[in-house]
XYZ file of C-alpha atoms in Angstrom:
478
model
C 11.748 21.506 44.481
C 8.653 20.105 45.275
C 9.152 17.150 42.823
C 12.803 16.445 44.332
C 11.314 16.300 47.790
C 8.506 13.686 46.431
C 11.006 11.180 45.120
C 13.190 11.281 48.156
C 10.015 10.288 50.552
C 9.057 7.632 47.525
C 13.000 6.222 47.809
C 12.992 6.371 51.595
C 9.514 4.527 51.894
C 10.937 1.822 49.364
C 14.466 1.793 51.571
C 12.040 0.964 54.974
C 10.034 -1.835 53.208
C 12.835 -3.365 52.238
C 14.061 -3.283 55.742
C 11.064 -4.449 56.791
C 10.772 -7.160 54.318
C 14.905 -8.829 54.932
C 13.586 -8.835 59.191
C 10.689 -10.309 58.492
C 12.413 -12.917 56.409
C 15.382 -13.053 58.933
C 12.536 -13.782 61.661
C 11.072 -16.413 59.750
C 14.163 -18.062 59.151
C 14.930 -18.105 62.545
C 11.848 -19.748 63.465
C 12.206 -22.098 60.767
C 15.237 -23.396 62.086
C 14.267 -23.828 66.039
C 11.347 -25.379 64.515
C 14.016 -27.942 62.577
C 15.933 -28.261 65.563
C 13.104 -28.841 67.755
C 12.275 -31.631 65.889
C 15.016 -32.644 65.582
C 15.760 -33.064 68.980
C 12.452 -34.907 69.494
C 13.106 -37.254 66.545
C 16.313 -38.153 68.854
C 14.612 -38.576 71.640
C 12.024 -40.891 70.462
C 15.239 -43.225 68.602
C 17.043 -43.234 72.262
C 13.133 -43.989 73.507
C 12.601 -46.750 70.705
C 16.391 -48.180 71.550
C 16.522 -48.256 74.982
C 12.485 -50.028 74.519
C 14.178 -52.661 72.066
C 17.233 -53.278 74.531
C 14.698 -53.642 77.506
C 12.749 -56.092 75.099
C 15.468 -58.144 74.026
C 17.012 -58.468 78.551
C 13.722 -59.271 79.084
C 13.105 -62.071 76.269
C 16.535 -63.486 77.330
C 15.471 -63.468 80.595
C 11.895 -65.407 79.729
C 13.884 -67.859 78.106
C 15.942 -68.958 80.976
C 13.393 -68.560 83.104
C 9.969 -68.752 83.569
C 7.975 -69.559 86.842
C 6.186 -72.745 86.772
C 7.510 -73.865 83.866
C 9.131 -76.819 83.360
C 10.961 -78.655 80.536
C 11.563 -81.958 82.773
C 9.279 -85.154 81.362
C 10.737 -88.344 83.108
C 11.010 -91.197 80.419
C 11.459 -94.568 82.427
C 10.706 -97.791 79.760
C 9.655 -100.610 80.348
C 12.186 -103.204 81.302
C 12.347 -106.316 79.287
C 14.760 -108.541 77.725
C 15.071 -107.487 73.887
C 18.118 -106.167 71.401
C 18.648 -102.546 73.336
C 18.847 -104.468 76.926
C 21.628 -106.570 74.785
C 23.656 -103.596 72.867
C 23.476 -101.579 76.121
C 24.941 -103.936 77.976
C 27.773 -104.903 76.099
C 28.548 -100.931 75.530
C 28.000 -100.980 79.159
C 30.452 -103.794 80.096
C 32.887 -102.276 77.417
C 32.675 -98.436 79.002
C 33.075 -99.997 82.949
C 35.711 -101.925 81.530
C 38.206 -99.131 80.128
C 36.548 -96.373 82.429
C 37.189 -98.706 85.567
C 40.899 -98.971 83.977
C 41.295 -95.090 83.395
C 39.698 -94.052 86.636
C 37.228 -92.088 85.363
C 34.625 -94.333 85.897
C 32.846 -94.475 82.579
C 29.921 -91.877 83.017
C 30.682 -90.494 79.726
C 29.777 -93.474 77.862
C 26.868 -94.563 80.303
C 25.053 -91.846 79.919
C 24.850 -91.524 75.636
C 24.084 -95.196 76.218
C 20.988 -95.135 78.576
C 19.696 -92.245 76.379
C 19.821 -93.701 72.786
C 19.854 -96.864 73.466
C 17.446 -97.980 76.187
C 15.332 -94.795 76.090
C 16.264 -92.997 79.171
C 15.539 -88.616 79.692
C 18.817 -86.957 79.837
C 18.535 -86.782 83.610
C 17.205 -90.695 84.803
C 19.993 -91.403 82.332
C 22.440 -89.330 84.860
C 21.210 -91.437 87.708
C 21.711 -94.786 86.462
C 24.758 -93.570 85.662
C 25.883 -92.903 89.007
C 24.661 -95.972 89.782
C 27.154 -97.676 87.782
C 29.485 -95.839 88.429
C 29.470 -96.529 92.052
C 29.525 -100.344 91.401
C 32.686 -100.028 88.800
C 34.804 -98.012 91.731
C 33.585 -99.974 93.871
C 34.938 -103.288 92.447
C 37.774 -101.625 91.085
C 38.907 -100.316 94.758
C 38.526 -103.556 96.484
C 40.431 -104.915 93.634
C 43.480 -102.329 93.843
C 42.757 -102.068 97.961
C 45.554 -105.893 97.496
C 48.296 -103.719 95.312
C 51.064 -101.884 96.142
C 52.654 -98.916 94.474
C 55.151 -99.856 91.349
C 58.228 -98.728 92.874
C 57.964 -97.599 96.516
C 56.885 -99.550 99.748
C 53.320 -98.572 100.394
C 49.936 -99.555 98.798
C 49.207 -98.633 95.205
C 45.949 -96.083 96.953
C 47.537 -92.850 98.046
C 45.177 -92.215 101.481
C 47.050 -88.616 102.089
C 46.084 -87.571 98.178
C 42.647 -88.892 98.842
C 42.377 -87.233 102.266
C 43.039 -83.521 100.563
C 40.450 -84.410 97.790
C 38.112 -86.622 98.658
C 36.195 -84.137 100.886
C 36.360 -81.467 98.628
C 35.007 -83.658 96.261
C 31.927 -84.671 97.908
C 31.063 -81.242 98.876
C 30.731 -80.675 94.886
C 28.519 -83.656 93.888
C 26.013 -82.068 97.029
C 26.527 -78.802 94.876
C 26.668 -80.550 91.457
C 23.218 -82.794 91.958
C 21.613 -79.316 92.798
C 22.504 -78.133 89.561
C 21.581 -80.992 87.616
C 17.898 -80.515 88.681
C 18.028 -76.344 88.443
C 19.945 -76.353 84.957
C 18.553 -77.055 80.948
C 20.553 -79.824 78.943
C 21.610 -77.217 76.608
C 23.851 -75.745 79.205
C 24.730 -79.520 80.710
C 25.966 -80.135 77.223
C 28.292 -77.128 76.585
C 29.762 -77.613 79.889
C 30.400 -80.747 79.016
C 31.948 -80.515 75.288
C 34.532 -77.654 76.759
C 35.337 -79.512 79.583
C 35.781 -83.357 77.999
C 38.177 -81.981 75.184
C 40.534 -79.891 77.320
C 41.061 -82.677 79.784
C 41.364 -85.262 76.757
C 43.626 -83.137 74.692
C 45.710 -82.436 78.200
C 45.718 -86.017 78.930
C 46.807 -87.499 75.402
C 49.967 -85.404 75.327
C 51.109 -86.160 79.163
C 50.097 -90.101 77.508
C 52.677 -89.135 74.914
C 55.467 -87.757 77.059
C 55.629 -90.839 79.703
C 55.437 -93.028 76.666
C 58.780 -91.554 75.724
C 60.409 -91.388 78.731
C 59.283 -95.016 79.282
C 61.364 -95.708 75.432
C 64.339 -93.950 76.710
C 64.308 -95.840 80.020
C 63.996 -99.139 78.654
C 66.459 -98.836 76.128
C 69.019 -97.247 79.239
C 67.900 -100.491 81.276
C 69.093 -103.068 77.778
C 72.590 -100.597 77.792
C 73.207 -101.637 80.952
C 72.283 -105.359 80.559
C 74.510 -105.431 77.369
C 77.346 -104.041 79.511
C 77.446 -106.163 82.105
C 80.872 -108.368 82.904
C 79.919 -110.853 84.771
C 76.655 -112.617 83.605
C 76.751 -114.920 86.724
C 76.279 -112.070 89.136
C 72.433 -112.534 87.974
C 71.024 -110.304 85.354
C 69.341 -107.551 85.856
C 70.713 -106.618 89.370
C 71.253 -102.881 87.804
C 67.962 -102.594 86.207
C 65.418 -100.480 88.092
C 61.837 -100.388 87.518
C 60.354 -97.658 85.246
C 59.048 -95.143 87.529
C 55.611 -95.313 85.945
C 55.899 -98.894 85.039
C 54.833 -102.464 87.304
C 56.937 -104.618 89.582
C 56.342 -108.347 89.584
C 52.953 -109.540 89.661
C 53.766 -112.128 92.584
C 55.083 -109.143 94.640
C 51.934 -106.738 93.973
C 49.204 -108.438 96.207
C 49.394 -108.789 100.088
C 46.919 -109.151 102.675
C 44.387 -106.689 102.405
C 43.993 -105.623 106.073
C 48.060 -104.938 105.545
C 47.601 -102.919 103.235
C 45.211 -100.417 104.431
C 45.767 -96.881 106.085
C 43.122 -97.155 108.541
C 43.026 -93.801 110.609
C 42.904 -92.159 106.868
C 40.314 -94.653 106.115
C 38.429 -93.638 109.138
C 38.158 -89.862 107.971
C 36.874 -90.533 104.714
C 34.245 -92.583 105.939
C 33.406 -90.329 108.981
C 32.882 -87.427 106.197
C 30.958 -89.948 103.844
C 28.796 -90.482 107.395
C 28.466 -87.146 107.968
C 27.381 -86.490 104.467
C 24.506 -89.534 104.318
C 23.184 -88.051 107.748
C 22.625 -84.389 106.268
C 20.801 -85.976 102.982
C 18.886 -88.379 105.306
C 17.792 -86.031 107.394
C 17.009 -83.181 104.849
C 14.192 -85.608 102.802
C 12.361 -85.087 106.158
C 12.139 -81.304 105.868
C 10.655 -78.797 103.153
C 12.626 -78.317 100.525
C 13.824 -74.915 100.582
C 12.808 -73.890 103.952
C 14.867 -72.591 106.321
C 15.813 -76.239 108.270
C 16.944 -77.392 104.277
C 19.510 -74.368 104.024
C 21.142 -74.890 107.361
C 20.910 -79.073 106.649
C 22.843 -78.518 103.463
C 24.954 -75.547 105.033
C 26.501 -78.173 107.763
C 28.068 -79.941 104.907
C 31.012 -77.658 104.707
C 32.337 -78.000 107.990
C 32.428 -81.982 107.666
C 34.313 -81.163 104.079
C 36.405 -78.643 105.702
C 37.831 -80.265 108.582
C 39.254 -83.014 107.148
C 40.709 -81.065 103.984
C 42.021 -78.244 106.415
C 44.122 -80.859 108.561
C 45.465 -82.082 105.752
C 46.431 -78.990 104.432
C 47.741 -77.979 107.681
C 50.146 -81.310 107.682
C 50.853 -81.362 104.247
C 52.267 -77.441 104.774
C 54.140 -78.453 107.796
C 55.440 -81.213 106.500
C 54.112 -84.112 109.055
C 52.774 -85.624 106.092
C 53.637 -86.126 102.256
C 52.194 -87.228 98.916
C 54.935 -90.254 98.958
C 53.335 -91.762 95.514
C 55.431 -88.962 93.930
C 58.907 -90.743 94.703
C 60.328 -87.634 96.431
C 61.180 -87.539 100.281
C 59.538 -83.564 101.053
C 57.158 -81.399 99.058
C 57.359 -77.688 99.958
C 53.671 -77.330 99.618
C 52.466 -73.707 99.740
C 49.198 -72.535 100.404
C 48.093 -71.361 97.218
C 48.720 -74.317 95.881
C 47.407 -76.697 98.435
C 43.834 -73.948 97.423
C 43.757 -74.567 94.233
C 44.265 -78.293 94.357
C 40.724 -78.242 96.468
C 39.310 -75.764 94.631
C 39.792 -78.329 91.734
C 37.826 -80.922 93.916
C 34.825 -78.908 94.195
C 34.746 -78.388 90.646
C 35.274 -81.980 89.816
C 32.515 -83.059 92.386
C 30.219 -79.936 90.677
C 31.049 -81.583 87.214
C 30.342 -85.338 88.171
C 27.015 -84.309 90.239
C 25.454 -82.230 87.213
C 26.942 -84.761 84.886
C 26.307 -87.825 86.019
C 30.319 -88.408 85.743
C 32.950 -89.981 88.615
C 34.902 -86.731 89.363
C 37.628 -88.645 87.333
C 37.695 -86.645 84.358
C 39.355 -83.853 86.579
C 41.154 -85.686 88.984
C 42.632 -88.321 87.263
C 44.757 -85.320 84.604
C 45.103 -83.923 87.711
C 47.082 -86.598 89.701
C 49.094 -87.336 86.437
C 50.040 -82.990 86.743
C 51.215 -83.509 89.819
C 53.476 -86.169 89.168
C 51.344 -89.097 90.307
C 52.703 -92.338 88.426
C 49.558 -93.526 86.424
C 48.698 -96.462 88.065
C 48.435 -94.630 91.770
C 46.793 -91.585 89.981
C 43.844 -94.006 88.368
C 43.666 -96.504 91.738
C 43.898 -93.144 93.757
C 40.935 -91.240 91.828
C 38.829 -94.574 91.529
C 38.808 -94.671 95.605
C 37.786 -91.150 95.929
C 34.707 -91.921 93.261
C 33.248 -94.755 95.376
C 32.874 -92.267 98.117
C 31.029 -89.172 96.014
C 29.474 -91.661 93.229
C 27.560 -93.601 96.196
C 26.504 -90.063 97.815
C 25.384 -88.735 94.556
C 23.640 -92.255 94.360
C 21.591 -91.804 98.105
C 20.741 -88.112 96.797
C 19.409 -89.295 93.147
C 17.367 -92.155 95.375
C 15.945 -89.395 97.571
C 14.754 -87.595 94.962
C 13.316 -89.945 92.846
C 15.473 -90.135 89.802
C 15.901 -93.418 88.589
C 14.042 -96.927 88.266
C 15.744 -99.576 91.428
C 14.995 -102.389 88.548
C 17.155 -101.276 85.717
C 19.556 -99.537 87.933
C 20.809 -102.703 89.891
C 20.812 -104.429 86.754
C 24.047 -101.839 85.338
C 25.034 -101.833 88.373
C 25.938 -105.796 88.154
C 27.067 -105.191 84.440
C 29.585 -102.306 85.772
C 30.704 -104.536 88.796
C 32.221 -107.418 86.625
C 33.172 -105.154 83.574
C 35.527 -103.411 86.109
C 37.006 -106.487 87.417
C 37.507 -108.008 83.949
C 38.919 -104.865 82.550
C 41.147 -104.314 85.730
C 43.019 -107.430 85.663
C 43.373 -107.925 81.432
C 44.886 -104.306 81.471
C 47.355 -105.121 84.552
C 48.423 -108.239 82.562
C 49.009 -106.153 79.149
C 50.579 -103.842 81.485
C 53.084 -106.296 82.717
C 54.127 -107.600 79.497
C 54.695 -104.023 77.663
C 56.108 -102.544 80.241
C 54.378 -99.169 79.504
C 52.163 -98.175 82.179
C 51.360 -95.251 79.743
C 48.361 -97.550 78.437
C 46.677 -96.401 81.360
C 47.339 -92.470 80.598
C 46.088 -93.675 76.584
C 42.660 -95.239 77.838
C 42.137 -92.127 79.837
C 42.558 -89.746 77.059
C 40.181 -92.060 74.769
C 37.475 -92.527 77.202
C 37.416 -88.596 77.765
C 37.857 -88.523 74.502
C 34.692 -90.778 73.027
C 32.934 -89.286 76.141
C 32.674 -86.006 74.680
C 32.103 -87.125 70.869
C 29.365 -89.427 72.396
C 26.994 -87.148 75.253
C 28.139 -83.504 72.626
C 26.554 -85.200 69.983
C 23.382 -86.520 72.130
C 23.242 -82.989 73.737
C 22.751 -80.506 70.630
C 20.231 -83.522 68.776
C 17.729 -82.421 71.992
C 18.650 -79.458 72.087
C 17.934 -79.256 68.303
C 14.622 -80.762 68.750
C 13.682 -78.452 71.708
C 14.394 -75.227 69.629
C 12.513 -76.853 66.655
C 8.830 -77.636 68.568
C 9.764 -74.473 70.419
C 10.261 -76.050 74.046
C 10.971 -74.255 76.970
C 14.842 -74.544 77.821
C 15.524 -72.269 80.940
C 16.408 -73.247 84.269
C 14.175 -75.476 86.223
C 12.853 -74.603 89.821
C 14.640 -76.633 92.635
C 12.058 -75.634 95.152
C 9.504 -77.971 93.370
């Protein structure tokens, strides 16, 4: 009995260790697993710590490399002028991009510019300057040149003053804009800008080239049908023929007197917003740049722009005035519309201003959108460049941009390239028949114009990244 008893306590002793041994190991499972989890919850924490540390590091790199204060990547190159094989070469690239820019009216900026800057020796932005500067002397020919013309197929001068009043002031209001930019912004971004912009407008002109060239094919050969067809030769040939739409009228019949053949009350509101314009940049070289006076200065720029856009739009929407260059007796203009056609002024002032381009390459597509016949829409965009080109001009002056010798030099070369080009195209013109040549030269300035200052663009901006320059914004408050 005694011996049963014994190995019943023996099996009940070995039943509680093992109890006690499968809660002990339970327990120290348990805690082996909130240790695991424990860590790892910290070895998340520190990987959303190391992340978010890397993320901050790389916004704030980006941000050092657009911008750091008191740096600066600007290093004026003026050379020295004297007569040797680049004065030569530049010139005659000079003469040839005044000629066909002059003729396109874009103004040529796109080939100026490559051509200060590989040839002569110009920075990137003194090259902008002179560029403006011959810009302004090409338009400026060029005007007083088409300022005799009248428009190929309707009584009234070849320069529509209405289209120019709607743009014109919108226009100048983005070169004030634009020439800000040029001095805040890196080449790198000037370039890109510039490649997207040149081969959209180029691509958009060559095909509206291509369309009015065969519109121009099936009106000529409708003008020989009815010449062919005609009964009586003696009634004088040609009595049914009507000019192209696009195309020239007699040369004999183009040029009148040129106080005739001037709008002046229009002409009086682009100059009194020009005026307005020259007194705000006059007057702000006097104060601190950046100051309060220089916000409100530059702030009472929009009002001048404004008014004279705004009555326009006002007329245009009524009706009291038209766009008669597009052959048809009422637009129904709508306000949207008559909003985005200025927004697209600012942006092509912006564009010139940073660029050191006419406004052309945007209006002159533009125009030739909105049914402008080529010649009007190149005269048309040409007189709203002398205006912003010689503001831009004043500004670049002001702030010390460019060398007075070598500029007035171009600007001579641009002067009689534009004349020359202007009257050998007119003549080509007249014989073809195809005012489309115009809408052609466009689309291959733009064209070369982006090939040309692209290519010029990422070679600096090659050799910036290479010797590890800085290439962020620059401070306009210098």
């Amino acid at each position: 009995m005694a011996k049963i008893e014994l190995n019943f306590r023996q099996r009940a002793s070995a039943i509680a260790a093992m109890l006690m041994l499968i809660l002990l190991s339970l327990l120290a499972t348990s805690n082996f697993t909130s240790a695991e989890r424990l860590l790892f919850k910290e070895q998340n924490h520190t990987k959303v710590l190391v992340d978010h540390e890397k993320e901050k590091s790389f916004l704030q790199k980006a941000a050092h490399f657009l911008w750091q204060s008191g740096k600066s990547s600007y290093e004026p190159v003026w050379p020295e002028m004297e007569f040797n094989y680049k004065i030569v070469v530049g010139t005659i690239v000079g003469f040839l991009g005044a000629a066909l820019g002059s003729v396109g009216g874009v103004g040529g900026g796109g080939i100026f510019v490559p051509m200060l800057t590989l040839l002569i020796g110009f920075d990137p932005k003194s090259s902008t300057a002179i560029s403006k500067c011959m810009i302004m002397g090409a338009a400026g020919s060029t005007v007083y040149y088409n300022m005799r013309l009248r428009h190929p197929t309707l009584d009234m001068p070849l320069i529509d003053y209405d289209l120019a009043l709607l743009f014109q002031p919108m226009l100048m209001l983005g070169i004030s804009i634009g020439v800000a930019f040029n001095v805040m912004f890196a080449d790198w971004m000037v370039t890109v800008l510039l490649i997207i912009l040149f081969i959209g407008t180029s691509t958009k002109a060559l095909f509206k080239g291509i369309d009015t060239w065969k519109k121009e094919s099936m009106m000529k050969k409708e003008a020989a049908r009815q010449l062919e067809s005609e009964s009586k030769p003696n009634d004088g040939e040609g009595q049914d023929y009507k000019p192209l739409p696009s195309g020239p009228v007699a040369l004999e019949d183009e040029e009148i007197s040129l106080f005739q053949n001037i709008y002046w009350k229009e002409l009086a509101l682009l100059v009194y917003v020009w005026v307005g314009f020259l007194a705000v940049q006059i007057v702000k070289s006097y104060v601190r740049t950046c100051s309060v006076a220089y916000w409100i200065l530059n702030a009472l720029q929009v009002p001048i722009a404004a008014s004279v856009t705004l009555f326009e739009a006002i007329c245009l929407r009524k009706g009291t005035r038209v766009i008669a260059s597009r052959g048809k007796e009422i637009t129904n203009w709508k306000y949207h519309q008559i909003l985005l056609y200025c927004s697209c002024g600012i942006i092509a002032g912006m564009v010139g201003g940073l660029l050191g381009l006419g406004g052309g390459f945007i209006l002159g597509p533009l125009f030739l959108e909105l049914g402008i016949p080529p010649q009007v829409a190149s005269a048309t965009s040409t007189f709203a460049m002398v205006f912003s080109s010689s503001m831009s001009v004043v500004q670049y002056y002001l702030l010390k941009r460019f060398p007075v010798p070598y500029a007035t030099f171009f600007v001579l070369v641009a002067t009689v390239a534009a004349l020359v080009g202007q009257h050998v195209v007119r003549k080509i013109i007249a014989i073809l028949g195809r005012a489309s040549i115009i809408i052609f030269i466009l689309a291959l300035t733009i064209f070369v114009s982006a090939i040309s200052l692209g290519g010029v663009g990422i070679a600096d901006m090659v050799e910036k990244l290479t010797n590890e320059e800085y290439m962020g914004f620059e401070n306009l408050c210098y």
